[in-house]
Structure formats: structure tokens, C-alpha cells
């Protein structure tokens, strides 16, 4: 397990995970899963299936620092709130995956790499499912959901 900043050496090294803008062809989906796991491990078991907002912020700052100002669009906090939602203390995997893909796409860094066509179809199907689920869970203006509503 790593402290929030220590896992970054894995982003550059032999794990295959590269930060946005790094050398080589990045396979976004695979690398985002690996980054998710590194972030969870850095939390030392505090949250088994949720990424704490501070971990996401620390990781994102590390990624942005490597870009030397190439990524614009506000402060780290503003970018995170825009893509993951304001007022959050934790982010689940589906929200993380969509938010990170949105950020990478916005900056022209989204890349499917060399994924096999059959795997691309599976990932596309999972993305559609993810987007549908997140869309259904998004309250409409003036609408609130309780835990009972979601059961």
C-alpha cells in the first residue's frame, strides 16, 4: 500500500499505467482501472470500494503537475467538481470512470490503445450501462431520492 503521492512512481514505471500526456499509447480503460486500484490501495483499507475525495484530489494534482500547465479549465477543485459533482466526500467507480474519461476526452487524451475489437465491444457495452445507471440515479431539478426510493 502507498501513501496518496507514492503510487505515482507506478504511473511512470513498469505497471503499464501512464499519466495523461505520457509517452507511449495509453489504453485509457485499462489504465484508469489500474489508477483506481492504486488510489484505493493508498487509502490503507479505509474505504474498500469508494475513493475518498482527498485521494482523488491528490492524485489529480499529481497528474496535472506533470502537464506543466497544459491542462486549463480552472483549479483542481473546480475541474473535479465539474466532472465528479460538487459536495462529494467519496466517489464510486462508475462516477470515477466516467469523470476521468470526460476529463481525458476534454483534453484530447482519451485513447483506446490497442484493445482487441471484442474487448472494445465489451467496454462500450459497460460504458452504456454505466451511463444509463448514472443517468437514472441523477435527480432531476427539485427531485430528491431517499435510500428507500433506491431499494
Short mmCIF file of C-alpha atoms in Angstrom, two decimals:
data_model
loop_
_atom_site.label_atom_id
_atom_site.label_comp_id
_atom_site.label_asym_id
_atom_site.label_seq_id
_atom_site.Cartn_x
_atom_site.Cartn_y
_atom_site.Cartn_z
CA UNK A 1 0.00 0.00 0.00
CA UNK A 2 1.16 3.52 -0.78
CA UNK A 3 0.55 6.95 0.64
CA UNK A 4 -1.53 9.05 -1.81
CA UNK A 5 1.51 10.54 -3.53
CA UNK A 6 3.73 7.45 -3.57
CA UNK A 7 1.78 5.45 -6.13
CA UNK A 8 2.70 7.97 -8.79
CA UNK A 9 6.01 6.28 -9.46
CA UNK A 10 3.93 3.33 -10.69
CA UNK A 11 2.24 5.66 -13.16
CA UNK A 12 5.56 6.18 -14.89
CA UNK A 13 7.15 2.79 -14.37
CA UNK A 14 6.60 -0.77 -15.34
CA UNK A 15 2.94 -1.15 -14.43
CA UNK A 16 1.77 -0.01 -17.85
CA UNK A 17 -0.16 2.87 -16.34
CA UNK A 18 0.85 6.23 -17.72
CA UNK A 19 -0.35 9.64 -16.79
CA UNK A 20 -2.21 11.68 -19.42
CA UNK A 21 0.31 13.12 -21.84
CA UNK A 22 2.92 10.47 -21.02
CA UNK A 23 4.89 8.64 -23.65
CA UNK A 24 3.52 5.62 -25.41
CA UNK A 25 0.00 4.79 -26.41
CA UNK A 26 -2.27 4.85 -23.39
CA UNK A 27 -5.11 2.35 -23.18
CA UNK A 28 -7.47 4.56 -21.21
CA UNK A 29 -9.83 1.99 -19.74
CA UNK A 30 -7.13 -0.39 -18.53
CA UNK A 31 -5.03 2.45 -17.15
CA UNK A 32 -7.96 4.07 -15.37
CA UNK A 33 -8.73 0.75 -13.64
CA UNK A 34 -5.09 0.43 -12.59
CA UNK A 35 -5.06 4.02 -11.31
CA UNK A 36 -8.31 3.34 -9.39
CA UNK A 37 -6.68 0.34 -7.69
CA UNK A 38 -3.55 2.34 -6.83
CA UNK A 39 -5.72 5.05 -5.30
CA UNK A 40 -7.76 2.55 -3.26
CA UNK A 41 -4.57 0.90 -2.00
CA UNK A 42 -3.23 4.29 -0.92
CA UNK A 43 -6.22 4.66 1.42
CA UNK A 44 -4.97 1.76 3.55
CA UNK A 45 -8.28 -0.10 3.60
CA UNK A 46 -10.31 2.84 4.91
CA UNK A 47 -12.75 2.56 2.01
CA UNK A 48 -12.87 -0.75 0.18
CA UNK A 49 -14.98 0.36 -2.74
CA UNK A 50 -15.05 4.16 -2.60
CA UNK A 51 -12.39 6.68 -3.47
CA UNK A 52 -12.12 9.45 -0.90
CA UNK A 53 -12.31 12.95 -2.36
CA UNK A 54 -8.91 13.90 -0.88
CA UNK A 55 -7.29 10.88 -2.56
CA UNK A 56 -8.84 11.86 -5.89
CA UNK A 57 -7.68 15.47 -5.43
CA UNK A 58 -4.11 14.43 -4.52
CA UNK A 59 -3.89 12.03 -7.46
CA UNK A 60 -5.31 14.55 -9.90
CA UNK A 61 -2.88 17.26 -8.70
CA UNK A 62 -0.02 14.84 -9.32
CA UNK A 63 -1.26 14.15 -12.84
CA UNK A 64 -1.72 17.84 -13.59
CA UNK A 65 1.69 18.79 -12.23
CA UNK A 66 3.27 16.62 -14.92
CA UNK A 67 1.39 18.54 -17.61
CA UNK A 68 3.21 21.78 -16.72
CA UNK A 69 0.12 23.90 -17.14
CA UNK A 70 -1.01 22.29 -20.41
CA UNK A 71 -4.41 21.47 -18.91
CA UNK A 72 -6.54 24.53 -18.33
CA UNK A 73 -10.11 24.79 -17.18
CA UNK A 74 -9.88 26.00 -13.60
CA UNK A 75 -8.40 24.90 -10.35
CA UNK A 76 -8.09 21.23 -9.49
CA UNK A 77 -11.11 21.54 -7.21
CA UNK A 78 -13.21 23.21 -9.95
CA UNK A 79 -12.30 20.54 -12.51
CA UNK A 80 -13.10 17.74 -10.06
CA UNK A 81 -16.42 19.28 -9.05
CA UNK A 82 -17.40 19.80 -12.68
CA UNK A 83 -16.72 16.17 -13.61
CA UNK A 84 -17.49 14.30 -10.38
CA UNK A 85 -20.08 16.55 -8.73
CA UNK A 86 -19.94 19.21 -6.03
CA UNK A 87 -20.24 18.43 -2.35
CA UNK A 88 -18.92 14.88 -2.56
CA UNK A 89 -16.77 13.20 0.07
CA UNK A 90 -16.35 9.93 -1.88
CA UNK A 91 -16.56 8.76 -5.48
CA UNK A 92 -17.63 5.27 -6.57
CA UNK A 93 -16.00 3.51 -9.51
CA UNK A 94 -18.70 4.28 -12.08
CA UNK A 95 -18.57 8.00 -11.31
CA UNK A 96 -14.74 7.93 -11.27
CA UNK A 97 -14.58 6.10 -14.61
CA UNK A 98 -16.98 8.49 -16.35
CA UNK A 99 -15.42 11.59 -14.79
CA UNK A 100 -11.87 10.61 -15.71
CA UNK A 101 -12.90 9.71 -19.27
CA UNK A 102 -14.69 13.05 -19.60
CA UNK A 103 -11.58 14.90 -18.41
CA UNK A 104 -9.28 12.94 -20.71
CA UNK A 105 -11.62 13.47 -23.66
CA UNK A 106 -11.89 17.19 -22.94
CA UNK A 107 -8.10 17.48 -23.17
CA UNK A 108 -7.72 15.16 -26.16
CA UNK A 109 -6.06 12.37 -24.16
CA UNK A 110 -8.74 9.65 -24.42
CA UNK A 111 -7.28 6.70 -26.31
CA UNK A 112 -8.43 3.11 -26.74
CA UNK A 113 -4.87 1.97 -27.39
CA UNK A 114 -4.51 -1.48 -28.84
CA UNK A 115 -7.53 -3.14 -27.27
CA UNK A 116 -8.92 -6.10 -29.21
CA UNK A 117 -12.24 -5.45 -31.02
CA UNK A 118 -14.11 -7.95 -28.84
CA UNK A 119 -12.85 -6.20 -25.69
CA UNK A 120 -13.72 -2.82 -27.21
CA UNK A 121 -17.30 -4.04 -27.66
CA UNK A 122 -17.46 -5.20 -24.04
CA UNK A 123 -16.09 -1.89 -22.78
CA UNK A 124 -18.56 0.03 -24.97
CA UNK A 125 -21.39 -2.04 -23.52
CA UNK A 126 -20.18 -1.39 -19.97
CA UNK A 127 -19.92 2.34 -20.73
CA UNK A 128 -23.52 2.39 -21.99
CA UNK A 129 -24.66 0.55 -18.87
CA UNK A 130 -22.64 2.90 -16.64
CA UNK A 131 -24.07 6.00 -18.30
CA UNK A 132 -27.62 4.66 -18.04
CA UNK A 133 -27.23 3.82 -14.35
CA UNK A 134 -25.65 7.17 -13.53
CA UNK A 135 -28.31 8.96 -15.57
CA UNK A 136 -31.10 7.16 -13.73
CA UNK A 137 -29.57 7.98 -10.35
CA UNK A 138 -29.23 11.66 -11.22
CA UNK A 139 -32.07 13.51 -9.51
CA UNK A 140 -33.95 15.92 -11.71
CA UNK A 141 -34.33 19.55 -10.66
CA UNK A 142 -36.27 19.71 -7.41
CA UNK A 143 -36.34 15.93 -7.09
CA UNK A 144 -34.70 14.07 -4.22
CA UNK A 145 -34.17 10.36 -3.75
CA UNK A 146 -34.10 8.63 -0.39
CA UNK A 147 -32.43 5.31 0.33
CA UNK A 148 -35.91 3.77 0.47
CA UNK A 149 -36.61 5.02 -3.11
CA UNK A 150 -33.49 3.26 -4.38
CA UNK A 151 -34.27 -0.13 -2.79
#
